[in-house]
């Protein structure tokens, strides 16, 4: 596993090699900004992050001790954990296009159930996130669901409503919690 700084450095290098001329500058901006940003800023960023640009910033955020529970859950649900139910939690059976999501979901799940995330000041609507973001298949096996999305990660958090004021790259018009779009 890469060190956090190495993870962002490699991501910046990958984005700089992109044919889209702004990707490298954006990645460098994010890599410089993340350590200085507040946990509220991180939460807003994950709600507007374009995953096609890579998951390194999401991995970086979710590995920080001051990452809010709601932010970790937001990253988790936006990675679409329901898409992994068909693969029985087996990375080798997971299609290549879902392997990064598999890793992201798995690491957040491990950290969440082991109590890594302690801050819980931002609200999170787990019912709405499960319904709108998880991408659960119909029907699904409850035991498989409990393995991929443990019951404690399906509990809403009462807290401040913090959503998108402005994204890092684009302006957003909404200020709503994840799931209330």
PDB file of C-alpha atoms in Angstrom:
ATOM      1  CA  UNK A   1       0.000   0.000   0.000  1.00  0.00           C
ATOM      2  CA  UNK A   2       1.300   3.464  -0.871  1.00  0.00           C
ATOM      3  CA  UNK A   3       1.906   6.184   1.668  1.00  0.00           C
ATOM      4  CA  UNK A   4      -0.736   8.901   1.523  1.00  0.00           C
ATOM      5  CA  UNK A   5       1.590  11.500   0.012  1.00  0.00           C
ATOM      6  CA  UNK A   6       2.878   8.978  -2.521  1.00  0.00           C
ATOM      7  CA  UNK A   7      -0.700   8.122  -3.477  1.00  0.00           C
ATOM      8  CA  UNK A   8      -1.497  11.745  -4.314  1.00  0.00           C
ATOM      9  CA  UNK A   9       1.849  12.292  -6.051  1.00  0.00           C
ATOM     10  CA  UNK A  10       1.255   9.299  -8.329  1.00  0.00           C
ATOM     11  CA  UNK A  11      -2.283  10.507  -9.031  1.00  0.00           C
ATOM     12  CA  UNK A  12      -0.990  13.949 -10.029  1.00  0.00           C
ATOM     13  CA  UNK A  13       1.530  12.297 -12.381  1.00  0.00           C
ATOM     14  CA  UNK A  14      -1.206  10.146 -13.954  1.00  0.00           C
ATOM     15  CA  UNK A  15      -3.521  13.115 -14.435  1.00  0.00           C
ATOM     16  CA  UNK A  16      -0.700  15.253 -15.879  1.00  0.00           C
ATOM     17  CA  UNK A  17      -0.264  12.591 -18.583  1.00  0.00           C
ATOM     18  CA  UNK A  18      -3.970  12.821 -19.472  1.00  0.00           C
ATOM     19  CA  UNK A  19      -4.923  14.183 -22.902  1.00  0.00           C
ATOM     20  CA  UNK A  20      -7.298  16.628 -21.174  1.00  0.00           C
ATOM     21  CA  UNK A  21      -5.097  19.700 -20.617  1.00  0.00           C
ATOM     22  CA  UNK A  22      -6.697  20.762 -17.323  1.00  0.00           C
ATOM     23  CA  UNK A  23      -6.501  17.420 -15.527  1.00  0.00           C
ATOM     24  CA  UNK A  24      -2.919  17.765 -14.314  1.00  0.00           C
ATOM     25  CA  UNK A  25      -3.485  21.278 -12.976  1.00  0.00           C
ATOM     26  CA  UNK A  26      -6.693  20.172 -11.261  1.00  0.00           C
ATOM     27  CA  UNK A  27      -4.957  17.184  -9.672  1.00  0.00           C
ATOM     28  CA  UNK A  28      -2.075  19.337  -8.436  1.00  0.00           C
ATOM     29  CA  UNK A  29      -4.536  21.838  -6.989  1.00  0.00           C
ATOM     30  CA  UNK A  30      -6.441  19.066  -5.157  1.00  0.00           C
ATOM     31  CA  UNK A  31      -3.224  17.435  -3.875  1.00  0.00           C
ATOM     32  CA  UNK A  32      -2.062  20.787  -2.471  1.00  0.00           C
ATOM     33  CA  UNK A  33      -5.506  21.728  -1.131  1.00  0.00           C
ATOM     34  CA  UNK A  34      -6.513  18.485   0.654  1.00  0.00           C
ATOM     35  CA  UNK A  35      -4.104  18.721   3.630  1.00  0.00           C
ATOM     36  CA  UNK A  36      -5.166  22.342   4.225  1.00  0.00           C
ATOM     37  CA  UNK A  37      -8.923  21.847   3.831  1.00  0.00           C
ATOM     38  CA  UNK A  38     -11.390  21.359   6.673  1.00  0.00           C
ATOM     39  CA  UNK A  39     -13.354  18.166   7.134  1.00  0.00           C
ATOM     40  CA  UNK A  40     -16.424  20.139   5.958  1.00  0.00           C
ATOM     41  CA  UNK A  41     -14.539  20.980   2.757  1.00  0.00           C
ATOM     42  CA  UNK A  42     -13.651  17.307   2.283  1.00  0.00           C
ATOM     43  CA  UNK A  43     -17.311  16.369   2.642  1.00  0.00           C
ATOM     44  CA  UNK A  44     -18.355  18.885   0.014  1.00  0.00           C
ATOM     45  CA  UNK A  45     -15.548  17.756  -2.264  1.00  0.00           C
ATOM     46  CA  UNK A  46     -16.542  14.075  -2.214  1.00  0.00           C
ATOM     47  CA  UNK A  47     -20.104  14.971  -3.175  1.00  0.00           C
ATOM     48  CA  UNK A  48     -18.918  16.713  -6.327  1.00  0.00           C
ATOM     49  CA  UNK A  49     -15.833  14.660  -7.203  1.00  0.00           C
ATOM     50  CA  UNK A  50     -15.730  13.182 -10.695  1.00  0.00           C
ATOM     51  CA  UNK A  51     -14.540   9.600 -10.153  1.00  0.00           C
ATOM     52  CA  UNK A  52     -13.447   9.393 -13.783  1.00  0.00           C
ATOM     53  CA  UNK A  53     -10.527  11.568 -12.671  1.00  0.00           C
ATOM     54  CA  UNK A  54      -9.444   8.878 -10.227  1.00  0.00           C
ATOM     55  CA  UNK A  55     -10.089   7.780  -6.673  1.00  0.00           C
ATOM     56  CA  UNK A  56      -6.817   8.870  -5.044  1.00  0.00           C
ATOM     57  CA  UNK A  57      -8.371  11.941  -3.344  1.00  0.00           C
ATOM     58  CA  UNK A  58     -11.149   9.737  -1.940  1.00  0.00           C
ATOM     59  CA  UNK A  59      -8.647   7.204  -0.599  1.00  0.00           C
ATOM     60  CA  UNK A  60      -6.641  10.067   0.906  1.00  0.00           C
ATOM     61  CA  UNK A  61      -9.675  11.586   2.649  1.00  0.00           C
ATOM     62  CA  UNK A  62     -11.054   8.340   4.034  1.00  0.00           C
ATOM     63  CA  UNK A  63      -7.644   7.487   5.544  1.00  0.00           C
ATOM     64  CA  UNK A  64      -7.487  10.688   7.592  1.00  0.00           C
ATOM     65  CA  UNK A  65      -8.251  10.434  11.330  1.00  0.00           C
ATOM     66  CA  UNK A  66     -10.374  13.611  11.150  1.00  0.00           C
ATOM     67  CA  UNK A  67     -12.574  12.244   8.349  1.00  0.00           C
ATOM     68  CA  UNK A  68     -16.204  12.507   9.439  1.00  0.00           C
ATOM     69  CA  UNK A  69     -18.370   9.381   9.574  1.00  0.00           C
ATOM     70  CA  UNK A  70     -20.763  11.031   7.101  1.00  0.00           C
ATOM     71  CA  UNK A  71     -17.907  11.709   4.683  1.00  0.00           C
ATOM     72  CA  UNK A  72     -16.683   8.111   4.869  1.00  0.00           C
ATOM     73  CA  UNK A  73     -20.246   6.876   4.334  1.00  0.00           C
ATOM     74  CA  UNK A  74     -20.685   9.296   1.447  1.00  0.00           C
ATOM     75  CA  UNK A  75     -17.595   7.934  -0.304  1.00  0.00           C
ATOM     76  CA  UNK A  76     -18.737   4.390   0.481  1.00  0.00           C
ATOM     77  CA  UNK A  77     -22.235   4.789  -0.968  1.00  0.00           C
ATOM     78  CA  UNK A  78     -21.128   6.831  -3.973  1.00  0.00           C
ATOM     79  CA  UNK A  79     -18.797   3.926  -4.866  1.00  0.00           C
ATOM     80  CA  UNK A  80     -21.999   1.858  -5.398  1.00  0.00           C
ATOM     81  CA  UNK A  81     -21.503  -1.048  -2.959  1.00  0.00           C
ATOM     82  CA  UNK A  82     -24.652  -2.809  -4.195  1.00  0.00           C
ATOM     83  CA  UNK A  83     -22.869  -3.581  -7.461  1.00  0.00           C
ATOM     84  CA  UNK A  84     -20.539  -5.899  -5.511  1.00  0.00           C
ATOM     85  CA  UNK A  85     -23.267  -8.162  -4.105  1.00  0.00           C
ATOM     86  CA  UNK A  86     -23.137 -10.436  -7.140  1.00  0.00           C
ATOM     87  CA  UNK A  87     -19.436 -11.181  -6.546  1.00  0.00           C
ATOM     88  CA  UNK A  88     -19.741 -12.535  -2.974  1.00  0.00           C
ATOM     89  CA  UNK A  89     -17.034 -10.231  -1.628  1.00  0.00           C
ATOM     90  CA  UNK A  90     -14.420 -11.956  -3.790  1.00  0.00           C
ATOM     91  CA  UNK A  91     -12.094  -9.483  -5.506  1.00  0.00           C
ATOM     92  CA  UNK A  92     -10.971 -12.087  -8.044  1.00  0.00           C
ATOM     93  CA  UNK A  93     -14.593 -12.480  -9.212  1.00  0.00           C
ATOM     94  CA  UNK A  94     -15.101  -8.717  -9.440  1.00  0.00           C
ATOM     95  CA  UNK A  95     -14.873  -7.220 -12.964  1.00  0.00           C
ATOM     96  CA  UNK A  96     -11.799  -5.063 -13.580  1.00  0.00           C
ATOM     97  CA  UNK A  97     -13.928  -1.915 -13.919  1.00  0.00           C
ATOM     98  CA  UNK A  98     -15.136  -2.391 -10.308  1.00  0.00           C
ATOM     99  CA  UNK A  99     -11.841  -3.347  -8.617  1.00  0.00           C
ATOM    100  CA  UNK A 100     -10.984   0.193  -7.434  1.00  0.00           C
ATOM    101  CA  UNK A 101     -14.516   0.550  -6.053  1.00  0.00           C
ATOM    102  CA  UNK A 102     -14.110  -2.871  -4.404  1.00  0.00           C
ATOM    103  CA  UNK A 103     -10.905  -1.682  -2.712  1.00  0.00           C
ATOM    104  CA  UNK A 104     -12.400   1.659  -1.678  1.00  0.00           C
ATOM    105  CA  UNK A 105     -15.572   0.068  -0.297  1.00  0.00           C
ATOM    106  CA  UNK A 106     -13.629  -2.664   1.499  1.00  0.00           C
ATOM    107  CA  UNK A 107     -11.195  -0.302   3.184  1.00  0.00           C
ATOM    108  CA  UNK A 108     -13.912   2.087   4.326  1.00  0.00           C
ATOM    109  CA  UNK A 109     -16.015  -0.824   5.617  1.00  0.00           C
ATOM    110  CA  UNK A 110     -13.039  -2.175   7.613  1.00  0.00           C
ATOM    111  CA  UNK A 111     -12.218   1.234   9.068  1.00  0.00           C
ATOM    112  CA  UNK A 112     -15.875   2.011   9.846  1.00  0.00           C
ATOM    113  CA  UNK A 113     -16.699  -1.231  11.669  1.00  0.00           C
ATOM    114  CA  UNK A 114     -13.400  -1.051  13.599  1.00  0.00           C
ATOM    115  CA  UNK A 115     -14.217   2.441  14.928  1.00  0.00           C
ATOM    116  CA  UNK A 116     -11.633   4.442  12.964  1.00  0.00           C
ATOM    117  CA  UNK A 117     -14.133   7.210  12.192  1.00  0.00           C
ATOM    118  CA  UNK A 118     -15.030   9.053  15.390  1.00  0.00           C
ATOM    119  CA  UNK A 119     -16.247  12.474  14.264  1.00  0.00           C
ATOM    120  CA  UNK A 120     -20.007  12.612  13.677  1.00  0.00           C
ATOM    121  CA  UNK A 121     -21.062  16.246  13.431  1.00  0.00           C
ATOM    122  CA  UNK A 122     -22.288  16.091   9.810  1.00  0.00           C
ATOM    123  CA  UNK A 123     -25.656  14.450   9.217  1.00  0.00           C
ATOM    124  CA  UNK A 124     -26.089  11.481   6.893  1.00  0.00           C
ATOM    125  CA  UNK A 125     -29.327   9.923   5.622  1.00  0.00           C
ATOM    126  CA  UNK A 126     -28.369   6.255   5.315  1.00  0.00           C
ATOM    127  CA  UNK A 127     -31.869   5.169   4.271  1.00  0.00           C
ATOM    128  CA  UNK A 128     -31.848   7.594   1.360  1.00  0.00           C
ATOM    129  CA  UNK A 129     -28.256   6.732   0.421  1.00  0.00           C
ATOM    130  CA  UNK A 130     -29.072   3.021   0.418  1.00  0.00           C
ATOM    131  CA  UNK A 131     -32.114   3.667  -1.766  1.00  0.00           C
ATOM    132  CA  UNK A 132     -30.556   6.141  -4.215  1.00  0.00           C
ATOM    133  CA  UNK A 133     -26.805   5.554  -4.248  1.00  0.00           C
ATOM    134  CA  UNK A 134     -25.997   1.949  -3.289  1.00  0.00           C
ATOM    135  CA  UNK A 135     -27.306   0.395  -6.541  1.00  0.00           C
ATOM    136  CA  UNK A 136     -28.734  -2.697  -4.869  1.00  0.00           C
ATOM    137  CA  UNK A 137     -29.878  -5.413  -7.237  1.00  0.00           C
ATOM    138  CA  UNK A 138     -33.474  -6.601  -7.059  1.00  0.00           C
ATOM    139  CA  UNK A 139     -33.822  -9.060  -5.478  1.00  0.00           C
ATOM    140  CA  UNK A 140     -30.799  -9.444  -3.206  1.00  0.00           C
ATOM    141  CA  UNK A 141     -29.717 -11.824  -0.479  1.00  0.00           C
ATOM    142  CA  UNK A 142     -29.862 -10.233   3.001  1.00  0.00           C
ATOM    143  CA  UNK A 143     -26.758 -12.119   4.174  1.00  0.00           C
ATOM    144  CA  UNK A 144     -24.784 -10.836   1.187  1.00  0.00           C
ATOM    145  CA  UNK A 145     -26.026  -7.298   1.913  1.00  0.00           C
ATOM    146  CA  UNK A 146     -24.903  -7.572   5.543  1.00  0.00           C
ATOM    147  CA  UNK A 147     -21.405  -8.581   4.387  1.00  0.00           C
ATOM    148  CA  UNK A 148     -21.041  -5.794   1.826  1.00  0.00           C
ATOM    149  CA  UNK A 149     -22.950  -3.085   3.733  1.00  0.00           C
ATOM    150  CA  UNK A 150     -22.908  -3.991   7.450  1.00  0.00           C
ATOM    151  CA  UNK A 151     -25.946  -2.961   9.495  1.00  0.00           C
ATOM    152  CA  UNK A 152     -23.987  -0.243  11.357  1.00  0.00           C
ATOM    153  CA  UNK A 153     -23.293   1.434   8.003  1.00  0.00           C
ATOM    154  CA  UNK A 154     -27.025   1.603   7.293  1.00  0.00           C
ATOM    155  CA  UNK A 155     -27.807   3.799  10.305  1.00  0.00           C
ATOM    156  CA  UNK A 156     -28.463   7.487   9.709  1.00  0.00           C
ATOM    157  CA  UNK A 157     -26.420  10.107  11.539  1.00  0.00           C
ATOM    158  CA  UNK A 158     -28.155  13.102  13.056  1.00  0.00           C
ATOM    159  CA  UNK A 159     -26.049  16.184  12.508  1.00  0.00           C
ATOM    160  CA  UNK A 160     -25.505  19.356  10.555  1.00  0.00           C
ATOM    161  CA  UNK A 161     -26.868  19.501   7.023  1.00  0.00           C
ATOM    162  CA  UNK A 162     -23.831  20.035   4.910  1.00  0.00           C
ATOM    163  CA  UNK A 163     -23.968  19.601   1.198  1.00  0.00           C
ATOM    164  CA  UNK A 164     -22.725  21.239  -1.930  1.00  0.00           C
ATOM    165  CA  UNK A 165     -22.203  24.977  -1.830  1.00  0.00           C
ATOM    166  CA  UNK A 166     -19.467  24.971  -4.415  1.00  0.00           C
ATOM    167  CA  UNK A 167     -17.529  22.091  -5.831  1.00  0.00           C
ATOM    168  CA  UNK A 168     -13.796  22.295  -6.193  1.00  0.00           C
ATOM    169  CA  UNK A 169     -13.913  22.334  -9.979  1.00  0.00           C
ATOM    170  CA  UNK A 170     -17.466  23.477 -10.785  1.00  0.00           C
ATOM    171  CA  UNK A 171     -20.094  25.550  -9.025  1.00  0.00           C
ATOM    172  CA  UNK A 172     -23.059  23.603  -7.646  1.00  0.00           C
ATOM    173  CA  UNK A 173     -26.458  25.048  -6.851  1.00  0.00           C
ATOM    174  CA  UNK A 174     -27.597  22.662  -4.136  1.00  0.00           C
ATOM    175  CA  UNK A 175     -26.852  22.549  -0.447  1.00  0.00           C
ATOM    176  CA  UNK A 176     -28.317  19.215   0.538  1.00  0.00           C
ATOM    177  CA  UNK A 177     -27.072  16.090   2.288  1.00  0.00           C
ATOM    178  CA  UNK A 178     -26.167  12.989   0.334  1.00  0.00           C
ATOM    179  CA  UNK A 179     -29.307  11.220  -0.798  1.00  0.00           C
ATOM    180  CA  UNK A 180     -31.513  14.325  -0.784  1.00  0.00           C
ATOM    181  CA  UNK A 181     -30.812  15.460  -4.312  1.00  0.00           C
TER     182      UNK A 181
END
